[in-house]
PDB file of C-alpha atoms in Angstrom:
ATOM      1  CA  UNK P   1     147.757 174.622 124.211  1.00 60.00           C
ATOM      2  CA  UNK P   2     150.974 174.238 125.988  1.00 66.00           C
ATOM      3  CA  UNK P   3     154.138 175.017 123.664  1.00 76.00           C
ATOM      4  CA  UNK P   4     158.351 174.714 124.285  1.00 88.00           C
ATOM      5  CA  UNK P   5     160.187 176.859 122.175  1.00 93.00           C
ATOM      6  CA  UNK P   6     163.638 175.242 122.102  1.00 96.00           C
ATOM      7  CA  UNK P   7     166.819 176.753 120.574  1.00 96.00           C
ATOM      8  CA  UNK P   8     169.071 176.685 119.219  1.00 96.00           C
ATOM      9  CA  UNK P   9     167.782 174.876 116.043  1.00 94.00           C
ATOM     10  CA  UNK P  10     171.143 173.928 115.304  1.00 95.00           C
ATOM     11  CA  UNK P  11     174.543 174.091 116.139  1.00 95.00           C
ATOM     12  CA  UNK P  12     178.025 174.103 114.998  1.00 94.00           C
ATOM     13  CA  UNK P  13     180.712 173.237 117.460  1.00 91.00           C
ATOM     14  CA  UNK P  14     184.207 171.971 117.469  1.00 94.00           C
ATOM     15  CA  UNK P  15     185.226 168.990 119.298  1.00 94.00           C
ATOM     16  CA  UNK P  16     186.220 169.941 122.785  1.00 95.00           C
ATOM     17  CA  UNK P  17     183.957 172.903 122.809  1.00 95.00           C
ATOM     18  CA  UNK P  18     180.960 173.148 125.371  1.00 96.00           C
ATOM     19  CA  UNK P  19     177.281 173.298 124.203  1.00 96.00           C
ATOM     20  CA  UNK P  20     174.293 174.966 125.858  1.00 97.00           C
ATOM     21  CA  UNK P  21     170.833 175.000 124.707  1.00 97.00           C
ATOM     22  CA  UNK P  22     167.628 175.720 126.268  1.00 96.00           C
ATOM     23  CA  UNK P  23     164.066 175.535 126.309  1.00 96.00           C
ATOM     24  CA  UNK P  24     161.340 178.080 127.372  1.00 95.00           C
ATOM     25  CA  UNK P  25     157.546 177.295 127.963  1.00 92.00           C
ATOM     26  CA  UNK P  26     154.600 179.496 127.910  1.00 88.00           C
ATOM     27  CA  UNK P  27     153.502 177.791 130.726  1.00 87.00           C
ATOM     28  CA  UNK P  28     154.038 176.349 133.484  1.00 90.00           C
ATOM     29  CA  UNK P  29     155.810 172.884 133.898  1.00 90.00           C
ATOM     30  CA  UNK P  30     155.883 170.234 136.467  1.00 88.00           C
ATOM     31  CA  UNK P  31     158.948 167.875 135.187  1.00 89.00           C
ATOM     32  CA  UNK P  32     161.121 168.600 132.247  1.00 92.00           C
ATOM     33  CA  UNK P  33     162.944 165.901 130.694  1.00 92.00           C
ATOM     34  CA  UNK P  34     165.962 165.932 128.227  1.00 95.00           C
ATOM     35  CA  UNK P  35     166.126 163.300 125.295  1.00 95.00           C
ATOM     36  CA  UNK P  36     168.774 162.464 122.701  1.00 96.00           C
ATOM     37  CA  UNK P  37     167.945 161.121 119.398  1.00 94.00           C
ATOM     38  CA  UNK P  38     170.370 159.399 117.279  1.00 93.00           C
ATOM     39  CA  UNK P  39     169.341 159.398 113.526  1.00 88.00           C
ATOM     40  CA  UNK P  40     166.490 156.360 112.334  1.00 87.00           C
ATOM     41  CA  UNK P  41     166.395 155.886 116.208  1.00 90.00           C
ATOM     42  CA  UNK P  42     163.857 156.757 118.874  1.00 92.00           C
ATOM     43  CA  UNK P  43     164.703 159.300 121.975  1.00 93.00           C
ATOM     44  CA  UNK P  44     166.871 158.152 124.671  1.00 93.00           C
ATOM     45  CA  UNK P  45     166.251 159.740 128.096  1.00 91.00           C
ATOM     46  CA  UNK P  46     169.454 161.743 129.142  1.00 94.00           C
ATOM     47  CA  UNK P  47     167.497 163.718 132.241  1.00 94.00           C
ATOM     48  CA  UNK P  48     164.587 164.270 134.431  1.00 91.00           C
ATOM     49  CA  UNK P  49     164.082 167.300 136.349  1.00 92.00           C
ATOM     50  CA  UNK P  50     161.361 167.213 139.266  1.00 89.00           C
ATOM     51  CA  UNK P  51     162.126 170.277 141.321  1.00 91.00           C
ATOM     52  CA  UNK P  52     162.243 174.557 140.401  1.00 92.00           C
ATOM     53  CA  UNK P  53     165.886 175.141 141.115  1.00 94.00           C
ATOM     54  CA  UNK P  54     167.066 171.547 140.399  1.00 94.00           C
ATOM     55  CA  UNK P  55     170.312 171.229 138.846  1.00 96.00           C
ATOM     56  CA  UNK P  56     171.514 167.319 137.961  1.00 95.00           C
ATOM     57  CA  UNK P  57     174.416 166.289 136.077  1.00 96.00           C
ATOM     58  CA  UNK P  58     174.548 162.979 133.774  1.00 94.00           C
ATOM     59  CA  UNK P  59     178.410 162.614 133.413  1.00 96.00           C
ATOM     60  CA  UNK P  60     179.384 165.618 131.036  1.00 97.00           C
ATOM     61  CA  UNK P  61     175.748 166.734 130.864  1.00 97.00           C
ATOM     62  CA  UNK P  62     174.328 168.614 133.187  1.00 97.00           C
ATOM     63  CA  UNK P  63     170.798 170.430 133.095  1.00 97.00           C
ATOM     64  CA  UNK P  64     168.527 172.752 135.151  1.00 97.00           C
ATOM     65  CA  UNK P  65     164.703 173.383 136.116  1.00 95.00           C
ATOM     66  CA  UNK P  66     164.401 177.117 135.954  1.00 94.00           C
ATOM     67  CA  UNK P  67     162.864 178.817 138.867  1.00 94.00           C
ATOM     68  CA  UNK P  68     159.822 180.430 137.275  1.00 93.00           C
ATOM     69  CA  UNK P  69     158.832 176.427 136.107  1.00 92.00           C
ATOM     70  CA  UNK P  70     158.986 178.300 132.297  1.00 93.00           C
ATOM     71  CA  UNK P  71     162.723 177.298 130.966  1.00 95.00           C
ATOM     72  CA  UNK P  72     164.910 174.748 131.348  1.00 97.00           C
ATOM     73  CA  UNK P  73     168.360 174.302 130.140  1.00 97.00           C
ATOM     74  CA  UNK P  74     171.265 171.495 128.932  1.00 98.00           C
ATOM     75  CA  UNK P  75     174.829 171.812 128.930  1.00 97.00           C
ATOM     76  CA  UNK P  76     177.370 169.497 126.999  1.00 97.00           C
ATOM     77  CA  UNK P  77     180.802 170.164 128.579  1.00 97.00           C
ATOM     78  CA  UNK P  78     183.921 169.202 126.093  1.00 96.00           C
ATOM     79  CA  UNK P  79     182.174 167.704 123.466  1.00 95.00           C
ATOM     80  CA  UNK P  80     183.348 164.455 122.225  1.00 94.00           C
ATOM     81  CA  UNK P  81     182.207 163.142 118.463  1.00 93.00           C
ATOM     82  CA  UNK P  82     179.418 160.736 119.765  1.00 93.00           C
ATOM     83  CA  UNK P  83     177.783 163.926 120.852  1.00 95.00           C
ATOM     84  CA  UNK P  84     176.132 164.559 117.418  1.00 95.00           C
ATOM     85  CA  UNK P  85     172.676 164.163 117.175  1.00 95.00           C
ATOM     86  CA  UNK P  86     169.192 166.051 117.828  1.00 95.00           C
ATOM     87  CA  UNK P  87     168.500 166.485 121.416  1.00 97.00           C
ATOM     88  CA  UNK P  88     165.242 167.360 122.473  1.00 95.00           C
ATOM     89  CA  UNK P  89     163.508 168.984 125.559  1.00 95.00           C
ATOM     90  CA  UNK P  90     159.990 168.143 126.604  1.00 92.00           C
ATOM     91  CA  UNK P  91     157.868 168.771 129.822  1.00 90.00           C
ATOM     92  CA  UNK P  92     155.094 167.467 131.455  1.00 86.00           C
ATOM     93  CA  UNK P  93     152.227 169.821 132.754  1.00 80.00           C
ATOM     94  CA  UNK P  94     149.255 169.979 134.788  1.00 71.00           C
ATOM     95  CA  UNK P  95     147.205 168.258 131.984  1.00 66.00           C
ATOM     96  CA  UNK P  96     148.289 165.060 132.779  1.00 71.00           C
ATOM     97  CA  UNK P  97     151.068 162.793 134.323  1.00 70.00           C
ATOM     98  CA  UNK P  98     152.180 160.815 131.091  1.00 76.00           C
ATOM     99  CA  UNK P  99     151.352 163.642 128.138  1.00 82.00           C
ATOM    100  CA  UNK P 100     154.626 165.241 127.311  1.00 85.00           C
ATOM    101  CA  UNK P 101     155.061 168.642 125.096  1.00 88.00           C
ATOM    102  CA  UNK P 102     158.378 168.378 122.993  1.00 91.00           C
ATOM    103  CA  UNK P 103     160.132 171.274 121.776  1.00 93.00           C
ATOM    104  CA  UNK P 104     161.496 170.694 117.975  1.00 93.00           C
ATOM    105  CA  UNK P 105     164.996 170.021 118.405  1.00 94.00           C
ATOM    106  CA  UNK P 106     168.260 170.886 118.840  1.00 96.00           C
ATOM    107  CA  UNK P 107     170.627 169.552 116.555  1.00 96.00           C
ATOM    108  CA  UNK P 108     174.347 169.762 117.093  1.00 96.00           C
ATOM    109  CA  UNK P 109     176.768 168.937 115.092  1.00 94.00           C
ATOM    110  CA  UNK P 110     180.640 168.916 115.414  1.00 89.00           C
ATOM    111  CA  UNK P 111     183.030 170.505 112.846  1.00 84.00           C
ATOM    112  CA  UNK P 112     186.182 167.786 111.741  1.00 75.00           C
TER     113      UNK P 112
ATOM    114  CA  UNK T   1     166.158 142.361 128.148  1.00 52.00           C
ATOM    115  CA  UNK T   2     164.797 143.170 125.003  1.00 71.00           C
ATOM    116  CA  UNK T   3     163.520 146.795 124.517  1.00 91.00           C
ATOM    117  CA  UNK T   4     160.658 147.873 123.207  1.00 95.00           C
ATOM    118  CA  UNK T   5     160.146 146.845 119.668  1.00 96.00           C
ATOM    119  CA  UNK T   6     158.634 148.357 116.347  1.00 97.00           C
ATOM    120  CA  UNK T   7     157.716 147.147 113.078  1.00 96.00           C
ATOM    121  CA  UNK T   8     158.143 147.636 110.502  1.00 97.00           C
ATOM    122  CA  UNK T   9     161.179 150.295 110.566  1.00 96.00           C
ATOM    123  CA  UNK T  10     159.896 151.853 107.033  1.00 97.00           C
ATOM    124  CA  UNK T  11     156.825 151.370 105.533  1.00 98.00           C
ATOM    125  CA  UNK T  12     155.686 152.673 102.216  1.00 98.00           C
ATOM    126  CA  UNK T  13     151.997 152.916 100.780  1.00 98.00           C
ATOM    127  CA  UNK T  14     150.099 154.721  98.166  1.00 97.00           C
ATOM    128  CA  UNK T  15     147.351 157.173  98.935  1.00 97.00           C
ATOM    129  CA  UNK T  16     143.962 155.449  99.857  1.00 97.00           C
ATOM    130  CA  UNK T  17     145.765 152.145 101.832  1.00 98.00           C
ATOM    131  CA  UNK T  18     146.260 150.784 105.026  1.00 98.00           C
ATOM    132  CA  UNK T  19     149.060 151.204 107.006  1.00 98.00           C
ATOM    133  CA  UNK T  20     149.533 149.181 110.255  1.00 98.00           C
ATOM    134  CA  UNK T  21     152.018 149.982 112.654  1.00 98.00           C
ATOM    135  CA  UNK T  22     153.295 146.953 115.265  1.00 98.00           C
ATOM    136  CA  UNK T  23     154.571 147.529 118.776  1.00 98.00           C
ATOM    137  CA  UNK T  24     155.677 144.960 121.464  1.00 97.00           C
ATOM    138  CA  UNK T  25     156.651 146.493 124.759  1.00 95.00           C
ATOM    139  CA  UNK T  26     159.167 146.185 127.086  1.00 93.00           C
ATOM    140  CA  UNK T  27     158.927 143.141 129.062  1.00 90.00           C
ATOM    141  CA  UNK T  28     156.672 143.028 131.890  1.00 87.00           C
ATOM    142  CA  UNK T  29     155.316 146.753 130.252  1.00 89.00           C
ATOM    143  CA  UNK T  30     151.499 146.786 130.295  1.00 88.00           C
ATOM    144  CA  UNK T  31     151.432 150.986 129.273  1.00 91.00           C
ATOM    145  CA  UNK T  32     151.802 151.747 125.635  1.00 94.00           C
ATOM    146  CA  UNK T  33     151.834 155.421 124.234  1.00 94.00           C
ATOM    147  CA  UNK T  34     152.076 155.957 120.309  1.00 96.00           C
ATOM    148  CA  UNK T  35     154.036 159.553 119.485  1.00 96.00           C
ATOM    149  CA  UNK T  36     154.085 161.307 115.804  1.00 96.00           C
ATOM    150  CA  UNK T  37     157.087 162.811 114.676  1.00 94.00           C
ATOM    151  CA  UNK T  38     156.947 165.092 111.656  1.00 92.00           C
ATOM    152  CA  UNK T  39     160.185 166.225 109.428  1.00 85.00           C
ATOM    153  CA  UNK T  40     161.926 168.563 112.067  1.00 83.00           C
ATOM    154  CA  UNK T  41     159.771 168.602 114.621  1.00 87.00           C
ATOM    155  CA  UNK T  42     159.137 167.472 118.025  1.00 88.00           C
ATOM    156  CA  UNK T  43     157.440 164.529 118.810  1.00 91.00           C
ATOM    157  CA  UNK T  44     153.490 164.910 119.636  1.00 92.00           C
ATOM    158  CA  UNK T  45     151.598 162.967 122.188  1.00 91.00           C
ATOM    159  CA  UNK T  46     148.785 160.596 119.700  1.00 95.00           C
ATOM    160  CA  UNK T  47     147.501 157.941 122.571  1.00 95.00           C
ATOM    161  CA  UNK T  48     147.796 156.014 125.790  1.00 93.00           C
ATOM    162  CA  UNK T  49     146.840 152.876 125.827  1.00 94.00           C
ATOM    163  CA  UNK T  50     146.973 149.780 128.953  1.00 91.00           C
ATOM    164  CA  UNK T  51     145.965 146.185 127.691  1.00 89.00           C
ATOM    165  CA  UNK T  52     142.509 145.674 126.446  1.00 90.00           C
ATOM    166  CA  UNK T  53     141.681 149.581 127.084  1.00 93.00           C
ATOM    167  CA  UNK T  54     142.050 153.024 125.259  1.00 95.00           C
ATOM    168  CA  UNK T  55     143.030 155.658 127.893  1.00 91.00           C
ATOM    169  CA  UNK T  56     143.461 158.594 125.963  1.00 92.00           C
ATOM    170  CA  UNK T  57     143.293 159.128 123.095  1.00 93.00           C
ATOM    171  CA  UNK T  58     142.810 162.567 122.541  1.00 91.00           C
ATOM    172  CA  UNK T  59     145.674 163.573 120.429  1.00 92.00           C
ATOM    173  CA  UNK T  60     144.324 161.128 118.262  1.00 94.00           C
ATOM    174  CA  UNK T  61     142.991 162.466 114.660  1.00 94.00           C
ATOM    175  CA  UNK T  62     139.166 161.117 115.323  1.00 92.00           C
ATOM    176  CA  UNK T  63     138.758 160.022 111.435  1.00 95.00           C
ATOM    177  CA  UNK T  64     141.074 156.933 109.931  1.00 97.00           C
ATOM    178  CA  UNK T  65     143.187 156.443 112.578  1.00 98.00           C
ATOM    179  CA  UNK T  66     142.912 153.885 115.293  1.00 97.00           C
ATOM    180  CA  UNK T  67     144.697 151.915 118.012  1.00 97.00           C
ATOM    181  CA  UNK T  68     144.617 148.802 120.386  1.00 96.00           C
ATOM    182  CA  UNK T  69     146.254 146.764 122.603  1.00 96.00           C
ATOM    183  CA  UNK T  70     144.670 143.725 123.026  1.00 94.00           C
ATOM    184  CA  UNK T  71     145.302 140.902 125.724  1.00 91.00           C
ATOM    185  CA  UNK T  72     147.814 138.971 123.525  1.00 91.00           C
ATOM    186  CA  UNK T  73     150.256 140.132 121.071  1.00 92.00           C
ATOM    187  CA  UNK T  74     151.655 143.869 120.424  1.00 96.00           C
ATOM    188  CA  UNK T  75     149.908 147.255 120.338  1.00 97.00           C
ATOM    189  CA  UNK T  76     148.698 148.139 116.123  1.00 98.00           C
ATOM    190  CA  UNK T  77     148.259 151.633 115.459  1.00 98.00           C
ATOM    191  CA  UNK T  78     145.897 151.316 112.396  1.00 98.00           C
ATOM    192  CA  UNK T  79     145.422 154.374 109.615  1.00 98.00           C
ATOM    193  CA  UNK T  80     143.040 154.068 106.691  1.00 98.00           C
ATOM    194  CA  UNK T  81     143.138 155.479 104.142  1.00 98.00           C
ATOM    195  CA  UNK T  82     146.260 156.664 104.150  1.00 98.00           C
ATOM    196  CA  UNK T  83     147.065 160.452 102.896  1.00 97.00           C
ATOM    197  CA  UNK T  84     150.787 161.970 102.208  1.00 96.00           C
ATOM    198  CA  UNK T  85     149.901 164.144 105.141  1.00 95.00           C
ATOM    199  CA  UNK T  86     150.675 160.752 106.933  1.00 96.00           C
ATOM    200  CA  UNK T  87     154.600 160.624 105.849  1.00 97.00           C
ATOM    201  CA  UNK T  88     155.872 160.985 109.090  1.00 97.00           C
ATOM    202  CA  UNK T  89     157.961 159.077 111.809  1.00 97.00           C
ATOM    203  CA  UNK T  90     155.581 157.119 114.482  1.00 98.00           C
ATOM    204  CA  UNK T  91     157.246 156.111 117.681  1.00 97.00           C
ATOM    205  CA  UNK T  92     155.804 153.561 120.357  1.00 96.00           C
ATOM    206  CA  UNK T  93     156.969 154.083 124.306  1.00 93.00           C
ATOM    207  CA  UNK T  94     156.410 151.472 127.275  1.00 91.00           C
ATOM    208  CA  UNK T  95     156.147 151.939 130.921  1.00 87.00           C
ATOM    209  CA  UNK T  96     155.512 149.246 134.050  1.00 83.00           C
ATOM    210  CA  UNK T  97     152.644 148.394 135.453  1.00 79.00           C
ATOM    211  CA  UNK T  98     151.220 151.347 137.745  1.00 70.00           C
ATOM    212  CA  UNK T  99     153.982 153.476 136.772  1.00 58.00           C
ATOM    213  CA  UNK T 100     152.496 156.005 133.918  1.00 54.00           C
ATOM    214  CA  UNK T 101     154.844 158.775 134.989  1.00 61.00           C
ATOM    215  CA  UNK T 102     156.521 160.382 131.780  1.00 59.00           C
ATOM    216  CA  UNK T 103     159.923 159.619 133.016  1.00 62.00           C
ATOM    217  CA  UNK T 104     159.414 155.741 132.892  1.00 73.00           C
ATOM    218  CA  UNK T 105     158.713 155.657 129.254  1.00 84.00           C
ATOM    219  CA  UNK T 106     161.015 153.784 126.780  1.00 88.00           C
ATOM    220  CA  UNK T 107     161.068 154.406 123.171  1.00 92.00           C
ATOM    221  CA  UNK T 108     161.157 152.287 120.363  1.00 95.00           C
ATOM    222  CA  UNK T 109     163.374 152.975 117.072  1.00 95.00           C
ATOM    223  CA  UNK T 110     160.002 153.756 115.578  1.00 96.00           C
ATOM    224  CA  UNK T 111     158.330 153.689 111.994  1.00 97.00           C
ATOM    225  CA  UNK T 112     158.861 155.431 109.381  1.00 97.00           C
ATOM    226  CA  UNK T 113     155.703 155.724 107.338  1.00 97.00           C
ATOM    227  CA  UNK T 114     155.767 157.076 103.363  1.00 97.00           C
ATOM    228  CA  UNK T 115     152.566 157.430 101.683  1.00 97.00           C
ATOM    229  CA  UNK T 116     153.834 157.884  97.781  1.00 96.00           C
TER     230      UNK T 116
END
């Protein structure tokens, strides 16, 4: 079946510092979406991406559909403390309109 | 506007029980979609449901578990005979009427099920 291989697992940043993560399919996707989940909390939707090519921001976040339909990335620009949590990737594929794959995670967390 | 809702937040049973899991949509929501979340992981699709009718449910585990959504009252995912392979975070999501695209689904703070 369809998998996302998200990294990094974790990261380490200092306030003020920007963040990039990504995701990378074995397949191909239609939409990729970008969730944040705070801790005992379910995901929040921070972006949808439709299009190959299509870059959207969300305030400081901004994220991209790769070309090839395989990867899709997130950046945080000047991370703030409110920023810590798990964000998550996931995409939707040919199987179905509603069924999303999830990668496992990327949690970030920021250095006092 | 209430969101969608879950309960309970933590649930706790012994090996052999049933557990039920509750979830009211969003207002004016007639789509419900149950997730499983494991320890580090991301979620994983379980089943799709619209009221009175199962429309997938193939991510489903065919033995023990079940779910509806009947005609009044919330959406119950049901598992019997509950194993520790169970533990796990279960998380309900919403959408609108004719609108079962994956971006219109809204999560619930989800349950957290331990089977001691």
């Amino acid at each position: 079946g369809q998998q996302l291989n998200q990294s990094p697992q974790s990261m380490f940043i200092q306030e003020g510092e920007d963040v990039s993560m990504n995701c990378t399919s074995s397949s191909i996707f239609n939409t990729w979406l970008w969730y944040k989940q705070d801790p005992g909390e379910g995901p929040v939707l921070l972006i949808a991406l439709y299009k190959a090519g299509e870059l959207t921001s969300n305030g400081r976040l901004t994220a991209q559909f790769g070309i090839t339909r395989k990867d899709s990335f997130l950046n945080i620009s000047a991370s703030i403390p409110s920023d810590v949590g798990i964000y998550f990737c996931a995409g939707q594929g040919d199987s179905s309109n509603y069924q999303l794959i999830w990668g496992a995670g990327t949690k970030l967390i920021i250095k006092p | 506007n209430a969101g969608v809702m879950q309960n309970p937040r933590h649930l706790v049973r012994r090996r052999g029980q049933e557990a039920r899991l509750r979830c009211s949509p969003m207002k004016g929501h007639s789509h419900v979609y149950w997730y499983r979340q494991l320890p580090e992981e991301g979620l994983k699709f379980m089943v799709y449901l619209q009221k009175e009718n199962i429309i997938d449910e193939s991510g489903m585990p065919k033995e023990r578990f079940s779910a509806e959504f009947p005609k009044e009252g919330p959406s119950i995912l049901r598992i019997q005979q509950v194993v520790r392979g169970d533990s796990a975070a279960y998380f309900c999501a919403s959408s609108p009427p004719g609108f079962s695209g994956v971006k219109t689904q809204y999560f619930g703070p989800g349950t957290r099920l331990l089977v001691l």
